[in-house]
XYZ file of C-alpha atoms in Angstrom:
270
model
C 0.000 0.000 0.000
C 2.758 2.432 0.887
C 4.634 1.743 -2.364
C 1.536 2.327 -4.495
C -0.314 4.999 -2.570
C 2.126 6.474 -0.072
C 0.916 7.465 3.400
C -2.395 8.763 2.024
C -3.425 5.202 1.177
C -3.764 4.368 4.862
C -6.306 7.156 5.354
C -8.502 6.457 2.357
C -12.190 7.033 3.046
C -11.526 8.852 6.309
C -12.914 12.319 5.618
C -16.613 11.468 5.457
C -16.724 9.392 8.679
C -14.531 11.964 10.415
C -16.925 14.768 9.501
C -20.012 12.823 10.575
C -18.881 10.791 13.596
C -19.716 13.587 16.039
C -23.297 13.724 14.735
C -23.806 9.961 14.775
C -22.288 9.550 18.239
C -24.347 12.419 19.631
C -27.536 10.932 18.225
C -26.771 7.434 19.542
C -25.903 8.538 23.073
C -28.770 11.034 23.120
C -31.327 8.460 21.994
C -30.028 5.892 24.490
C -30.078 8.313 27.425
C -33.457 9.859 26.655
C -35.073 6.498 25.986
C -33.880 5.310 29.385
C -35.326 8.403 31.065
C -38.622 8.006 29.216
C -38.930 4.348 30.238
C -38.154 5.194 33.860
C -40.784 7.933 33.756
C -43.399 5.623 32.265
C -42.647 2.638 34.488
C -41.789 4.249 37.807
C -42.844 7.887 37.516
C -39.254 9.005 38.116
C -36.992 9.705 35.103
C -33.878 9.811 37.315
C -34.380 6.315 38.709
C -31.673 3.753 37.918
C -32.947 1.819 34.899
C -33.632 -1.884 35.062
C -31.827 -4.341 32.807
C -34.804 -4.631 30.474
C -34.948 -0.833 30.172
C -31.274 -0.650 29.224
C -31.749 -3.415 26.668
C -34.725 -1.655 25.082
C -32.949 1.716 25.054
C -29.908 0.067 23.440
C -32.073 -1.487 20.740
C -33.716 1.863 19.978
C -30.292 3.542 19.784
C -29.046 0.808 17.457
C -32.090 1.133 15.220
C -31.745 4.917 14.958
C -28.003 4.705 14.309
C -28.560 2.560 11.237
C -30.241 5.443 9.412
C -27.161 7.605 9.896
C -24.314 5.112 9.799
C -25.287 2.997 6.778
C -24.645 5.769 4.191
C -21.478 6.805 6.040
C -20.127 3.257 6.012
C -21.080 2.798 2.373
C -19.194 5.909 1.236
C -16.161 4.957 3.329
C -16.019 1.429 1.926
C -16.660 2.503 -1.666
C -13.778 4.979 -1.479
C -11.517 2.329 0.028
C -12.414 -0.330 -2.515
C -12.791 1.640 -5.734
C -9.228 1.141 -6.982
C -9.242 -2.621 -6.510
C -8.297 -4.366 -9.774
C -11.095 -6.301 -11.454
C -10.245 -7.659 -14.884
C -13.270 -9.850 -15.467
C -15.961 -7.982 -13.570
C -19.160 -6.909 -15.223
C -18.331 -3.244 -14.794
C -21.341 -0.949 -15.133
C -19.762 2.112 -13.548
C -16.457 3.153 -15.102
C -14.145 6.055 -14.342
C -13.984 8.857 -16.886
C -10.291 8.216 -17.445
C -9.114 4.555 -17.468
C -6.986 3.707 -14.484
C -8.423 6.471 -12.301
C -10.815 5.928 -9.376
C -14.558 5.896 -10.007
C -15.275 8.437 -7.267
C -13.463 11.746 -6.839
C -14.330 12.105 -3.166
C -17.014 11.407 -0.546
C -19.573 13.917 -1.865
C -19.112 12.732 -5.444
C -19.380 9.128 -4.263
C -22.599 9.794 -2.331
C -24.164 11.727 -5.207
C -23.123 9.151 -7.830
C -24.578 6.255 -5.852
C -27.764 8.227 -5.210
C -28.167 9.044 -8.916
C -27.424 5.566 -10.246
C -28.862 3.374 -7.484
C -31.296 5.634 -5.652
C -32.069 5.492 -1.930
C -31.825 1.700 -2.069
C -28.208 2.030 -3.162
C -27.370 4.506 -0.399
C -28.782 2.055 2.138
C -27.208 -1.058 0.657
C -26.456 -3.442 3.510
C -29.032 -1.875 5.844
C -30.420 -5.252 6.978
C -26.949 -6.492 7.882
C -26.291 -3.202 9.667
C -29.460 -3.659 11.717
C -28.405 -7.186 12.621
C -25.009 -5.805 13.631
C -25.993 -2.667 15.515
C -29.062 -3.676 17.516
C -27.424 -6.596 19.363
C -24.083 -4.790 19.205
C -25.332 -1.788 21.148
C -27.074 -4.031 23.680
C -23.795 -5.824 24.248
C -22.011 -2.502 24.620
C -24.237 -0.423 26.882
C -25.270 -3.212 29.251
C -21.739 -4.524 29.972
C -20.475 -0.933 30.191
C -23.083 -0.020 32.807
C -22.494 -3.252 34.694
C -18.708 -2.929 34.814
C -18.872 0.757 35.769
C -21.103 -0.120 38.708
C -18.995 -3.113 39.685
C -15.683 -1.241 39.594
C -16.906 1.968 41.256
C -16.217 1.924 45.030
C -19.177 2.051 47.396
C -20.172 5.559 48.362
C -18.986 7.154 45.119
C -21.622 9.007 43.135
C -19.985 8.385 39.777
C -17.177 6.159 38.464
C -13.659 7.556 38.278
C -11.916 7.958 34.901
C -9.941 4.709 35.197
C -13.165 2.798 35.840
C -14.758 4.365 32.765
C -11.747 3.486 30.594
C -11.666 -0.099 31.794
C -15.420 -0.582 31.515
C -15.472 0.984 28.052
C -12.617 -1.235 26.871
C -14.223 -4.438 28.127
C -17.639 -3.471 26.754
C -16.129 -2.574 23.389
C -14.334 -5.927 23.167
C -17.538 -7.813 23.981
C -19.554 -5.745 21.525
C -17.181 -6.092 18.583
C -16.541 -9.747 19.335
C -20.191 -10.425 18.607
C -20.731 -7.763 15.927
C -17.841 -8.726 13.641
C -19.666 -11.503 11.698
C -22.453 -9.172 10.597
C -19.952 -6.358 10.048
C -18.194 -8.616 7.534
C -21.478 -9.300 5.741
C -22.459 -5.630 5.799
C -19.108 -4.521 4.421
C -19.072 -7.111 1.632
C -22.530 -6.044 0.525
C -21.531 -2.373 0.451
C -18.235 -2.983 -1.342
C -19.991 -5.278 -3.793
C -21.544 -2.423 -5.727
C -18.354 -0.654 -6.826
C -17.764 -2.783 -9.932
C -19.952 -5.852 -9.756
C -22.980 -7.214 -7.971
C -22.040 -10.592 -6.618
C -24.586 -10.799 -3.809
C -28.376 -10.736 -4.116
C -28.899 -9.737 -0.510
C -27.907 -10.306 3.100
C -28.864 -13.975 3.210
C -27.155 -14.680 -0.112
C -23.983 -12.975 1.130
C -24.032 -15.072 4.313
C -24.545 -18.298 2.341
C -21.851 -17.537 -0.237
C -19.364 -16.528 2.447
C -20.067 -19.687 4.402
C -19.884 -21.919 1.331
C -16.537 -20.476 0.257
C -14.890 -19.977 3.643
C -16.894 -21.748 6.326
C -17.277 -20.261 9.782
C -13.787 -18.784 9.667
C -15.084 -16.007 7.391
C -16.884 -14.408 10.327
C -15.103 -15.715 13.401
C -11.648 -14.256 12.798
C -11.101 -10.537 12.352
C -8.099 -10.974 10.053
C -10.095 -13.110 7.653
C -12.452 -10.276 6.790
C -9.498 -8.502 5.218
C -9.628 -10.597 2.078
C -11.930 -12.924 0.256
C -10.504 -15.304 -2.303
C -12.950 -17.667 -4.038
C -11.681 -20.158 -6.547
C -9.682 -18.928 -9.538
C -12.694 -19.314 -11.804
C -14.919 -17.117 -9.633
C -15.275 -13.388 -9.300
C -13.966 -12.011 -6.036
C -16.142 -10.137 -3.614
C -14.631 -7.846 -1.045
C -15.313 -6.839 2.496
C -14.492 -3.759 4.478
C -10.790 -3.038 4.486
C -10.214 -5.895 2.105
C -7.833 -6.644 -0.692
C -9.853 -8.369 -3.391
C -8.220 -9.705 -6.531
C -9.230 -11.747 -9.510
C -6.851 -14.513 -10.476
C -5.696 -12.585 -13.540
C -4.929 -9.406 -11.621
C -3.103 -10.794 -8.625
C -0.037 -8.728 -9.385
C -1.917 -5.499 -10.034
C -1.509 -2.594 -7.628
C -3.319 -2.948 -4.339
C -5.223 -0.028 -2.932
C -7.285 -0.936 0.084
C -6.996 0.743 3.456
C -7.856 -0.908 6.720
C -10.415 1.030 8.669
C -13.051 -0.219 11.063
C -12.220 1.787 14.119
C -14.213 4.773 12.946
C -17.334 2.968 14.077
C -15.801 2.114 17.450
C -18.504 -0.203 18.746
C -21.100 -0.882 16.026
C -22.206 2.201 14.190
C -20.168 4.828 15.993
C -20.038 4.663 19.778
């Protein structure tokens, strides 16, 4: 990557998520907090009461659902920009750059507008089902462990956890969340990257089945295996987030894929 794209190659697709992460994070945390307060008000008549486990779970699910509307287009633009220079020699290319050898998209705004024009709202929200299946359980498995560990680590008599407790609880919760969200993140990313040059997958279920048939459970159980997807030499290659996808005939062509999944922190942008 460095030889072909210099340092800039490692930051491909960063600008759009960087500009929007504050909005998405604010919405997610705001929805989660206010949903908790509303549930406490409805159930107990006191919005400041410590929420029950079921209230936290429901608030997490609502936050995950809302985040999908914001994060799906952001993820799609990021992945399209990262994947657009991947070499495909046998793909059924329907969207070609103006000048051969140059990227399809000139930047995040051009990418968003091009997808919207050619594929409509459906194209902008490609992978939305997989994102829902990632974010709703992912947020539950982030907020609930985070709240639990903060309470467990905080000494008795303290009103709020100290910074070290927050860091530790956030780290543990993030590990639990991403450990369970990674399989659907792989599926989501492959679906979104799929539309740059070819359309290999018919939908979420088809992507899951093809991934399993070609790679087995290892395609979603190991983080490093979502980096690349190599079917047989006679098949077209699909690609996931941060992946390096090659056809057999273009194995020695320049690689141009940047690894980036930390923008979403826990699923969607915590």
